[in-house]
Short mmCIF file of C-alpha atoms and ligand atoms in Angstrom, two decimals:
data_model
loop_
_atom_site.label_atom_id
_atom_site.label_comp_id
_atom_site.label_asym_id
_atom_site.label_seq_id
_atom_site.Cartn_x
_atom_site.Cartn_y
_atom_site.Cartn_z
CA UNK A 1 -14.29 -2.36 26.79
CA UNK A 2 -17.08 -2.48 24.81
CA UNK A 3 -17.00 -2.51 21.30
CA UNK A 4 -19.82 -1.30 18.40
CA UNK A 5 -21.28 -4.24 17.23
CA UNK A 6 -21.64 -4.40 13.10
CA UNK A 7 -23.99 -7.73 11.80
CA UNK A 8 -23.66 -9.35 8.27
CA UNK A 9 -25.45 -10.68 6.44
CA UNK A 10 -26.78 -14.09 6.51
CA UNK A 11 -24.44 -16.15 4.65
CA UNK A 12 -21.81 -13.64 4.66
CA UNK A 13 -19.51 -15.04 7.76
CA UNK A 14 -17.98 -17.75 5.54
CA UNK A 15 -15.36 -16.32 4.65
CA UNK A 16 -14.55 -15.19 7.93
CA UNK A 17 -14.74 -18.79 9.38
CA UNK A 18 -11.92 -19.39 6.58
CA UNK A 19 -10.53 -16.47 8.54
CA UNK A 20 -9.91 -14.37 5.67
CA UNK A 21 -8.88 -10.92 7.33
CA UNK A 22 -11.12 -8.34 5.02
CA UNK A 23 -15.56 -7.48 5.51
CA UNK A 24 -16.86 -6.11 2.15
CA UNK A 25 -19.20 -3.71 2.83
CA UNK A 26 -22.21 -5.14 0.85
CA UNK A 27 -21.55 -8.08 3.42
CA UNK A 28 -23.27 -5.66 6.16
CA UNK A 29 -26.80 -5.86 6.94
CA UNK A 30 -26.81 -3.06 10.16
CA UNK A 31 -25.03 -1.73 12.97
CA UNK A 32 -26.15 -1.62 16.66
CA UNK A 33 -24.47 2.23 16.26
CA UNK A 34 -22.95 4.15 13.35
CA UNK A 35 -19.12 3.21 14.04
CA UNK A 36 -16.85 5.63 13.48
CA UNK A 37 -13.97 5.62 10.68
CA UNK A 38 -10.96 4.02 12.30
CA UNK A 39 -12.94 2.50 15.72
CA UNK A 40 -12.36 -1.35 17.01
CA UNK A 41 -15.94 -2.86 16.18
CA UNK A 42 -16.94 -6.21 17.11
CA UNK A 43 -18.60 -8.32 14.52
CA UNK A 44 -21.78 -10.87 14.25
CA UNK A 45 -23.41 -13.30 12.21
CA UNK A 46 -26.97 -12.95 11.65
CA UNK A 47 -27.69 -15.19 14.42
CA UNK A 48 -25.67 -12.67 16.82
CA UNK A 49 -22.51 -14.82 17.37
CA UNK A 50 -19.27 -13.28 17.54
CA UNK A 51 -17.45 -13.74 14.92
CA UNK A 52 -14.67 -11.43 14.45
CA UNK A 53 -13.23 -8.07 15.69
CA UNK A 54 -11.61 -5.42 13.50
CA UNK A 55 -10.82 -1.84 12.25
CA UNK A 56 -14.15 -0.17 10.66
CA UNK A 57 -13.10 1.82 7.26
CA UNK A 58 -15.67 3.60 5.62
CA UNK A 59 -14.97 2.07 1.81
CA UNK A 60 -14.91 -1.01 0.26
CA UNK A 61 -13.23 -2.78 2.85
CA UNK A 62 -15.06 -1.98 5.83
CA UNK A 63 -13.49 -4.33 8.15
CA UNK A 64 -9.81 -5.48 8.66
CA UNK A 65 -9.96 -8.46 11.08
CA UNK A 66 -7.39 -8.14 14.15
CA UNK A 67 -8.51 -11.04 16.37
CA UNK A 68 -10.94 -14.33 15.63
CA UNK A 69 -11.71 -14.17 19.48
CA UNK A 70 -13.12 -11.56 21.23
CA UNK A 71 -10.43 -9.44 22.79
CA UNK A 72 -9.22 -5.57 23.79
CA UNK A 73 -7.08 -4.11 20.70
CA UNK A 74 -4.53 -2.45 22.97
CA UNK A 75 -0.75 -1.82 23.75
CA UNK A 76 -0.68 -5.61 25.27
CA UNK A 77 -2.38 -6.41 22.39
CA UNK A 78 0.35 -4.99 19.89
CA UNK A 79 3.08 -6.12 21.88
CA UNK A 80 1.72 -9.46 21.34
CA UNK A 81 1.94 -9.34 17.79
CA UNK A 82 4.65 -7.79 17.06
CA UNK A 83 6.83 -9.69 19.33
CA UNK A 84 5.52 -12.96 17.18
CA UNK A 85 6.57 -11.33 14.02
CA UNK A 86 10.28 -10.19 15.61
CA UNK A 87 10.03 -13.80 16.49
CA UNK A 88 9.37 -14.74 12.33
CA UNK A 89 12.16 -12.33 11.08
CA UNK A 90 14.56 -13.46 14.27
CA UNK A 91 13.79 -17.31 12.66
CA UNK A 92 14.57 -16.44 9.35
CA UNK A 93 17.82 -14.98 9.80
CA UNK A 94 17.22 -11.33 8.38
CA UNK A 95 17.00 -9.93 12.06
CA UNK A 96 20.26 -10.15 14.80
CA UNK A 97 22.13 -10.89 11.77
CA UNK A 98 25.58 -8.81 11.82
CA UNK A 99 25.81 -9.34 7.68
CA UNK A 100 22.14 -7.52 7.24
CA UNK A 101 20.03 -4.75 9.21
CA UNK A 102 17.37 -3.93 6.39
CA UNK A 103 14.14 -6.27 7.13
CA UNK A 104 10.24 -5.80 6.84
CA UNK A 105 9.02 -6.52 10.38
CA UNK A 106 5.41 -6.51 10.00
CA UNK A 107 3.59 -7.34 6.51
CA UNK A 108 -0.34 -6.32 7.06
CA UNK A 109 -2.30 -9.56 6.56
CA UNK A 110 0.69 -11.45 6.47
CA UNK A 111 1.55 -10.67 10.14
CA UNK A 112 -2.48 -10.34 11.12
CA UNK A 113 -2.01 -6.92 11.27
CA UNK A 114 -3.89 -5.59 8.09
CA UNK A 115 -2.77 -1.97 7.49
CA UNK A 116 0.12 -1.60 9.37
CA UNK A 117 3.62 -1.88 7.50
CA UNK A 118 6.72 -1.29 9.51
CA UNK A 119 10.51 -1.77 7.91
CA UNK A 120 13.33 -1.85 10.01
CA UNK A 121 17.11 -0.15 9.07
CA UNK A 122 19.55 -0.43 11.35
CA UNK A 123 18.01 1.51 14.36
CA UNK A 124 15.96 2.93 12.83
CA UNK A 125 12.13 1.62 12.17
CA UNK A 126 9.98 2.88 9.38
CA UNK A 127 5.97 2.60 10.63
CA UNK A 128 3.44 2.94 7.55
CA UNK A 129 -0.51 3.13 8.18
CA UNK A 130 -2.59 2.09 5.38
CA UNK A 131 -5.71 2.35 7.54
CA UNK A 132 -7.40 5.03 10.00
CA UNK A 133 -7.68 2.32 12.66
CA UNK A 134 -3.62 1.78 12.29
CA UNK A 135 -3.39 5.61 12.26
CA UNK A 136 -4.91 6.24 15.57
CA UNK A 137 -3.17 3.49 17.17
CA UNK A 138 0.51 4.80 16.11
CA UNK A 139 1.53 6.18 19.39
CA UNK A 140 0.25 2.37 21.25
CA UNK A 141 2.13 0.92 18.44
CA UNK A 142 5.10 2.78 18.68
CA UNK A 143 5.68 2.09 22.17
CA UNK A 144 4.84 -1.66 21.79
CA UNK A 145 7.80 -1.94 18.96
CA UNK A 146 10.11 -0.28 21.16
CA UNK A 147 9.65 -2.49 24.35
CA UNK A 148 9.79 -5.99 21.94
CA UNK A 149 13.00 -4.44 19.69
CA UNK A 150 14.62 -2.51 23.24
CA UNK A 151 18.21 -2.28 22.12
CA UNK A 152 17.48 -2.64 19.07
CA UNK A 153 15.95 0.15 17.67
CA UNK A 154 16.46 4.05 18.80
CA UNK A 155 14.18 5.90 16.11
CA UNK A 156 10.54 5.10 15.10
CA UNK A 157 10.26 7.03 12.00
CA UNK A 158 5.80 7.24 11.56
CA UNK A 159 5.22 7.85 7.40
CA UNK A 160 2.14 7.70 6.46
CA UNK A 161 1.77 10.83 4.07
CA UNK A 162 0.79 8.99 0.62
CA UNK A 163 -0.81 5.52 2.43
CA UNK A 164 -3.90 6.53 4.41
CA UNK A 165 -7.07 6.71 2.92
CA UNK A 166 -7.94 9.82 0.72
CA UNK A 167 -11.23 10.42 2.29
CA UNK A 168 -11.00 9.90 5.77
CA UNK A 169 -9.07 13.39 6.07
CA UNK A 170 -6.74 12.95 7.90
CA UNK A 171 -4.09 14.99 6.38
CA UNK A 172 -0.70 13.92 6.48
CA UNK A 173 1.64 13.14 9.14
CA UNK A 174 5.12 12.16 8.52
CA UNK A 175 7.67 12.60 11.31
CA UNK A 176 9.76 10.80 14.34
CA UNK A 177 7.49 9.01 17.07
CA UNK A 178 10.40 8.37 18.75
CA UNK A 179 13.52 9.43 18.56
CA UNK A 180 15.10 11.29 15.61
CA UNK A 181 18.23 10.37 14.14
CA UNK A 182 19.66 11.22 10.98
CA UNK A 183 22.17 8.05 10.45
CA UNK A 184 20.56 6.97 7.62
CA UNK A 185 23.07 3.81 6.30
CA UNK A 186 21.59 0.36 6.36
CA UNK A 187 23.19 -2.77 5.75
CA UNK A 188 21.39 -5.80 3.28
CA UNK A 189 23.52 -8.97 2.70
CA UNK A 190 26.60 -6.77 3.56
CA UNK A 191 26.33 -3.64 1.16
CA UNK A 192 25.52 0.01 2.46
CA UNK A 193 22.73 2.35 0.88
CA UNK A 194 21.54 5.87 1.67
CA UNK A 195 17.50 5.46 2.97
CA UNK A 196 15.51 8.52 2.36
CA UNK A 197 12.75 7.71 4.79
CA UNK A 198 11.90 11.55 4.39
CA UNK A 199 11.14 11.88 0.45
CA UNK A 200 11.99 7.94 -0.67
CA UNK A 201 9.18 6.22 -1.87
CA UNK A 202 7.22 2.96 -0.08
CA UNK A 203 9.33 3.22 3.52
CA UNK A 204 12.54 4.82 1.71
CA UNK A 205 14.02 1.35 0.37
CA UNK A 206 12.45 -1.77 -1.68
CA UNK A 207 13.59 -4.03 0.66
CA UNK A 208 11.34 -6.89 -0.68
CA UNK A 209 13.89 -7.46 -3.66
CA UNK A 210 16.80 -8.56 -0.97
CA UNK A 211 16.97 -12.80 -2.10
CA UNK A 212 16.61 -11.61 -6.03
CA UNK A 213 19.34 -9.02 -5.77
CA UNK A 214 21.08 -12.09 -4.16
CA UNK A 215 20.88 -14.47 -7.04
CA UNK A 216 21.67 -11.64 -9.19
CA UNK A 217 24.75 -11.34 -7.98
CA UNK A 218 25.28 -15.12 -8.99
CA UNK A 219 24.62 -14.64 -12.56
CA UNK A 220 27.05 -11.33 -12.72
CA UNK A 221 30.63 -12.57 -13.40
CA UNK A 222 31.78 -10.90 -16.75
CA UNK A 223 28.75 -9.63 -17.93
CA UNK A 224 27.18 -6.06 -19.10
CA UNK A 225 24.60 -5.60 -16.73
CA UNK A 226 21.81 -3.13 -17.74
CA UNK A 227 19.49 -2.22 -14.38
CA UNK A 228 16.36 -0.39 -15.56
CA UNK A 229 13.81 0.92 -13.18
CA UNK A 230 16.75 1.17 -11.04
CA UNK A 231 15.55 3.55 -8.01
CA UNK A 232 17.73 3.48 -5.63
CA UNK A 233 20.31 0.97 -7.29
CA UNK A 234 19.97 -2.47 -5.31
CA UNK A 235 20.53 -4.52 -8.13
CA UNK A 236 23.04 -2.77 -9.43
CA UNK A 237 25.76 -2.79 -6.25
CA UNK A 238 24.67 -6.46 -6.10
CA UNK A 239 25.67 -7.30 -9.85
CA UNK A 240 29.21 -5.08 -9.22
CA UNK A 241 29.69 -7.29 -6.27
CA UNK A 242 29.46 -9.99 -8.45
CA UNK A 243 32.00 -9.08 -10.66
CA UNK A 244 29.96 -7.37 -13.17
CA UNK A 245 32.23 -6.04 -16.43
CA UNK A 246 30.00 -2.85 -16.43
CA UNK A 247 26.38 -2.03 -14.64
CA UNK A 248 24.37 0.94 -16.35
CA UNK A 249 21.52 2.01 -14.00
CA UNK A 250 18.32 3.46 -15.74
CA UNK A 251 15.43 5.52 -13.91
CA UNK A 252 13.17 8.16 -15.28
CA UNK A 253 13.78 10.02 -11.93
CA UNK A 254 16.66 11.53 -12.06
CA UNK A 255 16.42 12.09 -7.74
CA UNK A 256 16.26 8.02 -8.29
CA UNK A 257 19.39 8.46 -10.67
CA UNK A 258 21.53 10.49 -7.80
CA UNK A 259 20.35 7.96 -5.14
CA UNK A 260 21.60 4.89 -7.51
CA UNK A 261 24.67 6.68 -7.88
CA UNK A 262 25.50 7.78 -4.49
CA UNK A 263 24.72 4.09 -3.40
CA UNK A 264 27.14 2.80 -5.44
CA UNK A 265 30.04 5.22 -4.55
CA UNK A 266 29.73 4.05 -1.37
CA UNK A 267 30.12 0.50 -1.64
CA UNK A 268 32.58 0.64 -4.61
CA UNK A 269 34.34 4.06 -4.78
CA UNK A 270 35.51 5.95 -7.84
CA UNK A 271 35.10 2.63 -9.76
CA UNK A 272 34.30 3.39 -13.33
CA UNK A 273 32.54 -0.42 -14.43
CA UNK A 274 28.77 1.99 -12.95
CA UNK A 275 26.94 4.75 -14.92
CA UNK A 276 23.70 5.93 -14.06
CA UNK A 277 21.09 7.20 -16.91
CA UNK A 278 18.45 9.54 -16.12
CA UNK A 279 15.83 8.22 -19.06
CA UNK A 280 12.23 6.38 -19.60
CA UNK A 281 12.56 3.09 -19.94
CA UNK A 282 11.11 2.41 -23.67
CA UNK A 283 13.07 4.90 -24.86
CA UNK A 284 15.84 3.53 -23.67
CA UNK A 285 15.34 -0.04 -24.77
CA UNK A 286 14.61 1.46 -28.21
CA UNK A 287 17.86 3.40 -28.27
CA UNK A 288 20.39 1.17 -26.70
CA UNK A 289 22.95 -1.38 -28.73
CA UNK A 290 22.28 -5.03 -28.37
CA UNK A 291 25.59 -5.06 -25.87
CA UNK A 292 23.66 -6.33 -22.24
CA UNK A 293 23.63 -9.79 -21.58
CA UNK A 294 22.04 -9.50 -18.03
CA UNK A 295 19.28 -7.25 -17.89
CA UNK A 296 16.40 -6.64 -14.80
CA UNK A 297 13.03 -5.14 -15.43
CA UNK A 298 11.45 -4.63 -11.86
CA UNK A 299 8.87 -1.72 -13.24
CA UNK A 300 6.99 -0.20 -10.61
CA UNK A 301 3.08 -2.19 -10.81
CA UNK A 302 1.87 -0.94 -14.03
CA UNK A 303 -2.14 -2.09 -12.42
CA UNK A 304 -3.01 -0.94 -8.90
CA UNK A 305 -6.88 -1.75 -9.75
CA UNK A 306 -8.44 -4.52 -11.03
CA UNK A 307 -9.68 -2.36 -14.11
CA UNK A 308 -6.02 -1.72 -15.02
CA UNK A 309 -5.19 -5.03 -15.85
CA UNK A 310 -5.43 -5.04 -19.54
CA UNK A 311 -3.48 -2.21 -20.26
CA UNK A 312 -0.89 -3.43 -17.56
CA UNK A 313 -0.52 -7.01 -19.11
CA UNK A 314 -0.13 -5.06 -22.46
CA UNK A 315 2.89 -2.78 -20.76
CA UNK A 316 4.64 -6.28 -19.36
CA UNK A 317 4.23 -7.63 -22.97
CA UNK A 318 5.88 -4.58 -24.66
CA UNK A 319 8.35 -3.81 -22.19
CA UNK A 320 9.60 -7.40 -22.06
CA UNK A 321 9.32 -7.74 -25.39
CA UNK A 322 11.97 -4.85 -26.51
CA UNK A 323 14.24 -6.75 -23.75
CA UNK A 324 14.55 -10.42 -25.53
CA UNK A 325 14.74 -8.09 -29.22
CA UNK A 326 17.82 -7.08 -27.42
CA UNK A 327 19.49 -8.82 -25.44
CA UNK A 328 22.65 -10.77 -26.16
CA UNK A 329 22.33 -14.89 -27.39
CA UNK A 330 23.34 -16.42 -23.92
CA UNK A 331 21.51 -13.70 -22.07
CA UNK A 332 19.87 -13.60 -19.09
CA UNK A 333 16.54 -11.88 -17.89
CA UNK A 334 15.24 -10.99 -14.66
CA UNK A 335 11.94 -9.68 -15.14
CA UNK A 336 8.98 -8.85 -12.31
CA UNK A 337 5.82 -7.67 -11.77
CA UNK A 338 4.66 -6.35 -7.84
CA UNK A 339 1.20 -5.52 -9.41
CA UNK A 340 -1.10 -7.47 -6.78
CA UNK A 341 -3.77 -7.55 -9.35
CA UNK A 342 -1.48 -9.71 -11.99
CA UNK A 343 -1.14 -13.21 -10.94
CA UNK A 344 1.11 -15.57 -11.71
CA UNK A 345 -0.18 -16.77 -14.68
CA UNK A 346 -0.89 -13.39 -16.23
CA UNK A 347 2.46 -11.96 -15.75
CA UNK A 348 4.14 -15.41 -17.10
CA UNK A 349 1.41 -15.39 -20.48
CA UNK A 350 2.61 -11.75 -20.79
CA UNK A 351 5.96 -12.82 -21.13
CA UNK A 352 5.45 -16.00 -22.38
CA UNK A 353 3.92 -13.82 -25.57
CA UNK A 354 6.35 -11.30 -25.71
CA UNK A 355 9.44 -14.20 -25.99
CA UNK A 356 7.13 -15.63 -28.83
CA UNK A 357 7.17 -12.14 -30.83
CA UNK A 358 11.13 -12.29 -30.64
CA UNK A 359 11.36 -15.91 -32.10
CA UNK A 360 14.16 -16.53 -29.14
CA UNK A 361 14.49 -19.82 -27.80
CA UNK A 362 14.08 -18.64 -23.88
CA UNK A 363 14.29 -21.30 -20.75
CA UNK A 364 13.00 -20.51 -17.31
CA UNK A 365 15.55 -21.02 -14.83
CA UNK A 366 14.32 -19.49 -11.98
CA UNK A 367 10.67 -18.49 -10.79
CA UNK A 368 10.57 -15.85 -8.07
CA UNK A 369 8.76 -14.37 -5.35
CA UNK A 370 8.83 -12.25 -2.04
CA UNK A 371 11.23 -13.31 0.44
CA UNK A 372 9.75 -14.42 3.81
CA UNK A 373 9.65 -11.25 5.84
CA UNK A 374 7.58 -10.29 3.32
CA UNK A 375 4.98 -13.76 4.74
CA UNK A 376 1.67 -14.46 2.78
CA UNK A 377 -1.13 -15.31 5.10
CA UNK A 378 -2.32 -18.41 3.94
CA UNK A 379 -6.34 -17.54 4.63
CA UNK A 380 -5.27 -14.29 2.16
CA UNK A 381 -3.39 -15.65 -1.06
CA UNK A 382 -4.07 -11.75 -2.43
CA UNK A 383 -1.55 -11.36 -0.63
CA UNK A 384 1.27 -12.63 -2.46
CA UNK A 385 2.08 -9.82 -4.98
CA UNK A 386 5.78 -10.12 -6.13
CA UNK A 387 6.31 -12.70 -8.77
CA UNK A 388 9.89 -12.55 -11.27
CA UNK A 389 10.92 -15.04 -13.59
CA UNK A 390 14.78 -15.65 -14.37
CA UNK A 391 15.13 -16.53 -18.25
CA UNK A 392 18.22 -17.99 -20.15
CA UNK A 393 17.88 -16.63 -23.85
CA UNK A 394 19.57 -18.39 -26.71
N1 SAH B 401 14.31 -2.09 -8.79
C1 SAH B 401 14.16 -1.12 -7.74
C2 SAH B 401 12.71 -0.75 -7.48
C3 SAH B 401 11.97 -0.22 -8.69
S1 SAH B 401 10.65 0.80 -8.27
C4 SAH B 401 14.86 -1.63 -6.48
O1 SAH B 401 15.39 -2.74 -6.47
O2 SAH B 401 14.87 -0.89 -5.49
C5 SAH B 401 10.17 1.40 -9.81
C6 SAH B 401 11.03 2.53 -10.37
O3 SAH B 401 10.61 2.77 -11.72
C7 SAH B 401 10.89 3.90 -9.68
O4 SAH B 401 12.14 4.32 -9.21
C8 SAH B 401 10.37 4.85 -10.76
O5 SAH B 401 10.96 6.14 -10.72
C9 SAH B 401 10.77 4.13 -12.02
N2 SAH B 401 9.97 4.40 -13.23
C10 SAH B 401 8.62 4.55 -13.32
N3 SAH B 401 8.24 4.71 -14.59
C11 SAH B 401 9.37 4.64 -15.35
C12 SAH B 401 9.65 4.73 -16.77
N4 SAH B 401 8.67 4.89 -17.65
N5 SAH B 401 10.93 4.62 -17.17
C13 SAH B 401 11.94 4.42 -16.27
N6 SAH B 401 11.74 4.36 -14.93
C14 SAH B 401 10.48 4.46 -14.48
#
């Protein structure tokens, strides 16, 4: 099949022989043809060598990478890939694992598959496009995934009403590809939650919390556990699991709120240690005694653009710093960030600042991350976007 063929600039296919997966569009000098939004195009230096061939976007991004070497993107081609990242998750342990069913299968860049997401619940998968090119592939990709996960999987839930690109117009389209069952329980590290693939937000769970919740539950023994930005209460069933004294679950959504608490009825029934608080978070913190002495801040990303960040360092620095004015001496803090534009060092200065305004003498004990279905692709470090740090506060 032959592909439109897009040229760049001279100079501009270095970063593509570093095999980062992304072509800006300034990096462009001319196309053989117009290329459609969403088309396979092949692309070329300005010598005219092959170089690369991707999804064309009309945007900033104008090409996501699929292949290094020329190839056809189709169903063999999917099957491919996604069979390698089964493979990953198989490796790992998350997937054919009796204990847990809840698992991101594919990661974009991470699985060299740039705009696809897909998370997997029991039988059920959850298929996200981010891009038009993922978009018009959903029905190949769909029937790829359920030849490499046959037996696995039943449903192929497709959501992609709040992902794909504003402009390309493609209205939205959430609904079963395949399938269409409504046994919506999954399993993570042996405790059951309610996903709301229909109206939940991301793929109806935040399933790349799993190994945090995990530790959590290490550090819960005996202590008042306060869980805000709760959503649909992973923390907090973790933390009663752990032997939590109480757990008090905070959301400013109060659908979030009923989620939390129907989540936690039906792991622990009737038991009274769990309340759920329908409330915005600095209020809260202003409000509340100084009684917690294990609280998590996993805020939603307070910067989704680069020309965010100053006001979202600010919001890290204020929220965390109303946390270590109250929590108790001995405490401990999980706090995160899952803005991509933060890094590392930002989030931990944030903090770092906002422990200096409370005068506490605060250790780090833990520095966290995204667990490993959740891979970074090593040619795109912007991919790693989860960072937490677990504090000990005298
Ligand atoms: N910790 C959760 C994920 C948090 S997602 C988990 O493990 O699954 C972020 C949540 O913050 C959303 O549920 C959103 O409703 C909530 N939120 C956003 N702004 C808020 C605010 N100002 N106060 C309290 N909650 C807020």
């Amino acid at each position: 099949m032959a592909y439109k063929k897009v040229f760049l600039k001279p100079g501009k296919e270095e970063s593509l022989k570093r095999f980062h997966p992304w072509i800006f569009s300034g990096a462009i000098s001319k196309y053989e043809q117009e290329p459609e939004e969403g088309e396979v195009v092949e692309v070329y230096t300005s010598s005219k060598e092959y170089i690369a061939t991707g999804h064309f976007q009309i945007g900033s991004i104008a090409v996501r990478v699929l292949s290094f070497v020329p190839c056809e993107i189709n169903r063999d081609f999917w099957k491919e890939k996604l069979a390698i990242a089964y493979d990953v998750r198989k490796c790992i342990g998350v997937a054919c694992n009796p204990n847990n069913n809840t698992y991101r299968l594919v990661h974009g860049e991470g699985d060299n598959l740039p705009g696809l997401v897909i998370d997997i619940y029991g039988k059920t998968a959850v298929m996200q496009a981010h891009s038009s090119g993922m978009h018009y592939s959903r029905n190949d990709l769909a029937s790829a995934l359920a030849e490499v996960m046959d037996g696995v999987i039943e449903n192929i839930y497709y959501k992609s009403e709040t992902t794909l690109p504003y402009k390309a117009g493609l209205g939205q389209e959430n609904g079963f590809i395949f399938g269409g069952s409504n046994e919506n329980v999954a399993i993570e590290n042996g405790l059951k939650f309610h996903v709301d693939w229909l109206k939940g937000q991301k793929t109806g769970f935040f399933v790349d919390q799993r190994k945090n919740r995990a530790l959590l539950e290490k550090y819960s023994k005996g202590r008042s556990v306060l869980n805000m930005f709760c959503y649909t209460g992973g923390f907090s069933f973790y933390a009663m699991r752990g032997g939590a004294k109480l757990v008090h679950s905070v959301d400013s959504s109060a659908k979030a709120v009923e989620l939390t608490e129907k989540n936690v009825e039906l792991n622990f029934p009737g038991d009274e240690r769990h309340k759920a608080y329908a409330e915005d978070a600095f209020k809260y913190l202003d409000n509340m005694g100084d009684n917690y002495d294990l609280i998590i801040l996993d805020p939603p990303a307070f910067a989704k653009h680069k020309d965010a960040l100053r006001n979202a360092l600010q919001g890290y620095r204020r929220l965390n710093a109303k946390a270590f004015s109250k929590i108790k001496p001995g405490g401990i803090l999980f706090t995160f960030s899952c803005s991509q534009v933060v890094t590392k060092e930002n989030f931990r200065n944030a903090v770092f600042t906002a422990a200096a305004m409370s005068g506490r003498n605060v250790r780090i004990l833990h520095q966290l991350t995204q667990p490993a279905d959740h891979p970074v692709n090593i040619y795109h470090p912007e991919g790693e976007y989860l960072k937490g740090l677990v504090l000990y506060v005298e």
